[in-house]
Short mmCIF file of C-alpha atoms in Angstrom, two decimals:
data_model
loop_
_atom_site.label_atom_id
_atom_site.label_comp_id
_atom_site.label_asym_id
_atom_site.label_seq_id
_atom_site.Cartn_x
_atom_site.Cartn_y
_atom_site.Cartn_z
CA UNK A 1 -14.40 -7.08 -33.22
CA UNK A 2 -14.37 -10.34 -32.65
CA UNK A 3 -16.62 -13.01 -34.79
CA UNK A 4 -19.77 -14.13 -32.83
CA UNK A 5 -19.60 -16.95 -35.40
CA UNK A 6 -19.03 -20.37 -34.03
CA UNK A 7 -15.52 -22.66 -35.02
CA UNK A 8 -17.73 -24.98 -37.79
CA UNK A 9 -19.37 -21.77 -38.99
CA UNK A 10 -16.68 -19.68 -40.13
CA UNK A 11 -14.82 -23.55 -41.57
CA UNK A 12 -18.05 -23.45 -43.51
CA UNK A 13 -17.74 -20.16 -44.91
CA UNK A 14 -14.04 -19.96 -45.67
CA UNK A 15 -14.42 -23.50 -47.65
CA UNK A 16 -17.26 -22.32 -49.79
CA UNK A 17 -15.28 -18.56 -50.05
CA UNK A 18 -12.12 -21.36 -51.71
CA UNK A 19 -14.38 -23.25 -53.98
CA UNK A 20 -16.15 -20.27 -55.45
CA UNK A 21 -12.62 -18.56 -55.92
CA UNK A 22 -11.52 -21.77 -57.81
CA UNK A 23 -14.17 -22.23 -59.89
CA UNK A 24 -13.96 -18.19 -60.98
CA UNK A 25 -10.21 -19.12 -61.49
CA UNK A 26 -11.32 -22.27 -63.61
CA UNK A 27 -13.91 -20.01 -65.73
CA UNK A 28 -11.24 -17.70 -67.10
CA UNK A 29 -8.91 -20.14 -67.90
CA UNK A 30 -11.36 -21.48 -70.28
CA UNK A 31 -12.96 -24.49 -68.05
CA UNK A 32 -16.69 -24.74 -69.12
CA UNK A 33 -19.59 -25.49 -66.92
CA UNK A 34 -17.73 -25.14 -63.59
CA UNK A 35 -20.82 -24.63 -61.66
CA UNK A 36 -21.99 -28.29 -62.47
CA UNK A 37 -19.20 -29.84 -60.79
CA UNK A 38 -19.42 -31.31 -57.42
CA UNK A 39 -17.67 -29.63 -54.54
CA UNK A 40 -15.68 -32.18 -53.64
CA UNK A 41 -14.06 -32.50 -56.71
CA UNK A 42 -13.56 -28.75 -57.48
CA UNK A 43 -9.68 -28.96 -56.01
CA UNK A 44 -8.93 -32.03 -57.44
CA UNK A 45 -9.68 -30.59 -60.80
CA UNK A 46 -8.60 -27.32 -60.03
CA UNK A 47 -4.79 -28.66 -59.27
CA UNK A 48 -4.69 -31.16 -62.46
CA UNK A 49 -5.68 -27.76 -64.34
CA UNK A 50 -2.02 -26.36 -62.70
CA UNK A 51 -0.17 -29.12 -62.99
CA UNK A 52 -1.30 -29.44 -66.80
CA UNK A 53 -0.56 -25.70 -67.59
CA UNK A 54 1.87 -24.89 -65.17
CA UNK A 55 -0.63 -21.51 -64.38
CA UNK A 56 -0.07 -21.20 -59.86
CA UNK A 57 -3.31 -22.05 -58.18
CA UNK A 58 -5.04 -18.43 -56.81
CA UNK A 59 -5.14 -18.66 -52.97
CA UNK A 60 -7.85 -16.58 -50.64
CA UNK A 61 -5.93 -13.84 -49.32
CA UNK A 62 -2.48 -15.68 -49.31
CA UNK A 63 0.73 -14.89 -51.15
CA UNK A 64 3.84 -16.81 -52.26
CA UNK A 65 6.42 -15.42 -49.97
CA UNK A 66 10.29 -15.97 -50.33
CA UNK A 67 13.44 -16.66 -48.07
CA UNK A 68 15.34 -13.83 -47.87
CA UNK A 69 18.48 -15.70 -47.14
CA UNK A 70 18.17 -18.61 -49.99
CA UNK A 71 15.81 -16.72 -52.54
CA UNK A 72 13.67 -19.79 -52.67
CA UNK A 73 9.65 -19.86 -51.99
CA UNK A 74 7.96 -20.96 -48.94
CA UNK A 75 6.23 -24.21 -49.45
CA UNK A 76 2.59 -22.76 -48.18
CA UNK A 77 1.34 -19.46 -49.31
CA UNK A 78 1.23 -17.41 -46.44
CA UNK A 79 -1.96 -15.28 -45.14
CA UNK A 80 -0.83 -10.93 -45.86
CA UNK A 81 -3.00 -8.34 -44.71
CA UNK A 82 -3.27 -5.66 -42.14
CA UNK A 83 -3.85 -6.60 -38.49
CA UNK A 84 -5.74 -4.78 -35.94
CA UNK A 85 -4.22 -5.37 -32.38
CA UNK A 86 -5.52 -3.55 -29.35
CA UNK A 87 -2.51 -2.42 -26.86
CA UNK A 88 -3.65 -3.41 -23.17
CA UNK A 89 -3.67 -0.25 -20.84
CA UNK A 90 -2.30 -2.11 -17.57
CA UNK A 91 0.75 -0.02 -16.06
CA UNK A 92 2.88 -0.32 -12.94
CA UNK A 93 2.03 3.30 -11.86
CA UNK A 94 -1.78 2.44 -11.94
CA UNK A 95 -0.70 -1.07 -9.77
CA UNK A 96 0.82 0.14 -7.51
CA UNK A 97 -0.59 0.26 -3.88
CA UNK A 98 0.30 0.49 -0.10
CA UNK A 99 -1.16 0.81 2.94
CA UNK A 100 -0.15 1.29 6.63
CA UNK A 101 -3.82 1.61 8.34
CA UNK A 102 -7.42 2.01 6.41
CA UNK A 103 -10.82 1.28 6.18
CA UNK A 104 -11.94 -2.34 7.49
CA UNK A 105 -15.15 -4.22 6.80
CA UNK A 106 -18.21 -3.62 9.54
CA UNK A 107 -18.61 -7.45 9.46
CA UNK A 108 -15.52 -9.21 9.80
CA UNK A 109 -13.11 -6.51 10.83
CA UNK A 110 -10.71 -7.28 8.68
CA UNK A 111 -9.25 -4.81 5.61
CA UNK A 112 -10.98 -4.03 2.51
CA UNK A 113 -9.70 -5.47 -0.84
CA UNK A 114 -8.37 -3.37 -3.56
CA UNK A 115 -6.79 -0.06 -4.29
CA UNK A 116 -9.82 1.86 -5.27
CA UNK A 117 -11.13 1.10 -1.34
CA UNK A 118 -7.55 1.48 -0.32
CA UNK A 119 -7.74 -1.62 1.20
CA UNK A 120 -4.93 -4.54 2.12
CA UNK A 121 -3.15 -7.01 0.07
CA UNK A 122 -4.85 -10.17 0.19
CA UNK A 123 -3.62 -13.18 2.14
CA UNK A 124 -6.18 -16.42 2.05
CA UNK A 125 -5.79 -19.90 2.81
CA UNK A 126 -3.03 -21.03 0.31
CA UNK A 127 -0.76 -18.23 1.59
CA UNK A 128 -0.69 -19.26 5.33
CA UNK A 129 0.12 -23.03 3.88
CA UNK A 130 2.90 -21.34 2.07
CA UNK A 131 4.47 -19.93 5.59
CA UNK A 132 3.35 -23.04 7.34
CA UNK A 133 5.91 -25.09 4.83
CA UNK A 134 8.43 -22.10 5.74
CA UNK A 135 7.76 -22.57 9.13
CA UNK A 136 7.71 -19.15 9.16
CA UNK A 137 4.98 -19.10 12.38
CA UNK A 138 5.88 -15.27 13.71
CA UNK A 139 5.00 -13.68 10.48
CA UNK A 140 2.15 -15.88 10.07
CA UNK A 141 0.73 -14.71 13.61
CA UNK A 142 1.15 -11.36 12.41
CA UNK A 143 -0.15 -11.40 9.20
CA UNK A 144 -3.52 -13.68 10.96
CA UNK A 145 -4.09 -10.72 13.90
CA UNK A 146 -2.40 -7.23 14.08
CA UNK A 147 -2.78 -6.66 10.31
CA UNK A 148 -6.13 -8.39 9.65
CA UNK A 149 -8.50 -8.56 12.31
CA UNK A 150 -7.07 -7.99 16.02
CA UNK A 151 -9.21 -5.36 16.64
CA UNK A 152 -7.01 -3.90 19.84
CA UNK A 153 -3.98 -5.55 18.77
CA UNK A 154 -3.83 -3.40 15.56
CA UNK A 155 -4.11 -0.08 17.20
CA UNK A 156 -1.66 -0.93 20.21
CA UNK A 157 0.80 -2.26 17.49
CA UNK A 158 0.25 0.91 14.92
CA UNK A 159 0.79 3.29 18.46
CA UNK A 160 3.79 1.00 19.35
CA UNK A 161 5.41 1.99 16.09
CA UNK A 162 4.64 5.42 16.01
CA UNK A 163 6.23 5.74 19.18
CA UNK A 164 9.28 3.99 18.60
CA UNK A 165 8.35 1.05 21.40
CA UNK A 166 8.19 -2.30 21.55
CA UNK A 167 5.08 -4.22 19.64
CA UNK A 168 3.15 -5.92 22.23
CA UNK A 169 1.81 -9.44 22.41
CA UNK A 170 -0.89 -9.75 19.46
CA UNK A 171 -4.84 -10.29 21.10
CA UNK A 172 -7.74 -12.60 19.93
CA UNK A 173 -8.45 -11.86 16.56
CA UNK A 174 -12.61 -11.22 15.27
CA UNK A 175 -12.48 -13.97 12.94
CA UNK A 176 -11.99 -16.60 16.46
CA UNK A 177 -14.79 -14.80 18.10
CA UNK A 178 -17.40 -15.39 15.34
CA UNK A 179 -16.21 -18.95 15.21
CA UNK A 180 -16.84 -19.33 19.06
CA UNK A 181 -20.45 -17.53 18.28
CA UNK A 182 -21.50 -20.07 15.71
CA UNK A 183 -19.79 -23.10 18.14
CA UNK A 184 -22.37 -21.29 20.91
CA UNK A 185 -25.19 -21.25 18.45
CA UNK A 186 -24.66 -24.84 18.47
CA UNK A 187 -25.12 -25.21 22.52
CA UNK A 188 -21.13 -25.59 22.75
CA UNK A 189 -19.41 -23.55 25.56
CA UNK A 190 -16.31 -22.65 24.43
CA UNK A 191 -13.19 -21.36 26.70
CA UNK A 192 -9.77 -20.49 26.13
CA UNK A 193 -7.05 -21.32 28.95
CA UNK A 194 -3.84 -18.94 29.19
CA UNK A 195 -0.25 -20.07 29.88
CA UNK A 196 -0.62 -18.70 33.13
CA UNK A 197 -3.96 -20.23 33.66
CA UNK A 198 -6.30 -17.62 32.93
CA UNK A 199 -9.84 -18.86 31.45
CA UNK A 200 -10.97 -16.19 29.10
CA UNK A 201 -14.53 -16.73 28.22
CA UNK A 202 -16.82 -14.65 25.25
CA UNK A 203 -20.36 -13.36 25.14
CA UNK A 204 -22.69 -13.52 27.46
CA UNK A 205 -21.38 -16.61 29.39
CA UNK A 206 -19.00 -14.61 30.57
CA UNK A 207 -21.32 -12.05 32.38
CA UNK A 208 -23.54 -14.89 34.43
CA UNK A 209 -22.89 -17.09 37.25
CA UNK A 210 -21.79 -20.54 35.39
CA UNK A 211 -23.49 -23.71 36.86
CA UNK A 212 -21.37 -26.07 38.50
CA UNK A 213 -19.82 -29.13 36.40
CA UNK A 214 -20.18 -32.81 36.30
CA UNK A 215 -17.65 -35.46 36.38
CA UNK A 216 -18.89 -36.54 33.27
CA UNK A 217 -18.43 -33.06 31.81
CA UNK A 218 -22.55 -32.48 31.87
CA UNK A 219 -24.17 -29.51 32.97
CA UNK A 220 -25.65 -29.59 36.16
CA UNK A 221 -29.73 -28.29 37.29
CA UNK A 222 -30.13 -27.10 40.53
CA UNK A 223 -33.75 -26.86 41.66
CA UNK A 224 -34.88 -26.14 45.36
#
């Protein structure tokens, strides 16, 4: 268990544990009045009282130990005692995790996280850096849409497999469409243009009859 007491506290305590054990030591080798001297010099006289009668000082829980190779003492006593460790219960077999399809979040589409959800491994912003440096931009791709959130991509890809075919082209992953919502929210029309020249528009835009443009890229009002 460990000691709710602070750093300082526990300094205090083992000091005034020392000085109490000295002056007991001090008492039975004949030292009178031991309680009437001053902390501070309680070591001092404690170690003249060893150096005058050659008798070892008594340390708190600490023993002389020796060499085994030379025979000689250690020059600090050393702490002996029993220690209680506590072994940590993480193993491989109760790591270990894969996943082909599962369940994915309602929100964002994208895999849940862990193994008790059976979700994906987790790949945020410092991983795609890390295949950005590799220029590694076809794994990247798929890592960003047919296992994450390419809602059609996915299943096409997972059928493509199954049936021994080719993987298609990945699709427009969920995580692009709520940016485009939140660029809409902001009165921002937002359009994406093909290689072969294909607008592809999202939401509701897409559905109405879109007013006529400006040369200075403003909307235009008809009125009649």
């Amino acid at each position: 268990e460990d000691d709710p007491r602070s750093f300082a506290e526990r300094e205090v305590a083992d000091r005034l544990a020392k000085l109490a054990c000295l002056r007991l030591w001090m008492a039975y080798r004949g030292v009178e009045e031991v309680d009437s001297i001053p902390d501070e010099e309680v070591e001092a006289r404690a170690e003249a009282l060893s150096k005058e009668t050659g008798w070892p000082l008594p340390t708190v829980g600490k023993m002389i130990l020796y060499d085994g190779k030379t025979g000689e003492p250690y020059d600090q006593p050393v702490t002996v005692g029993v220690i209680q460790m506590m072994k940590l219960a993480h193993l491989v077999e109760d790591k270990v995790h894969a996943r082909s399809t599962g369940p994915y979040s309602l929100v964002t589409q994208q895999p849940l996280g862990g193994k008790a959800q059976f979700g994906g491994q987790r790949f945020g912003e410092m991983e795609v850096w890390a295949l950005e440096a590799y220029g590694a931009a076809y794994t990247l791709q798929e890592m960003l849409t047919v296992k994450s959130d390419d809602v059609q991509g996915r299943v096409k890809t997972y059928e493509a497999i199954v049936k021994g075919e080719p993987i298609g082209e990945p699709g427009i992953p969920a995580s692009f469409r709520v940016l485009v919502r939140e660029l809409q929210s902001l009165g921002l029309e937002v359009e994406v243009i093909t290689d072969s020249g294909e607008i592809l528009r999202f939401g509701k835009e897409a559905e109405r009859t879109r007013p006529p443009k400006l040369g200075l890229g403003l909307l235009s009002f008809s009125g009649e």
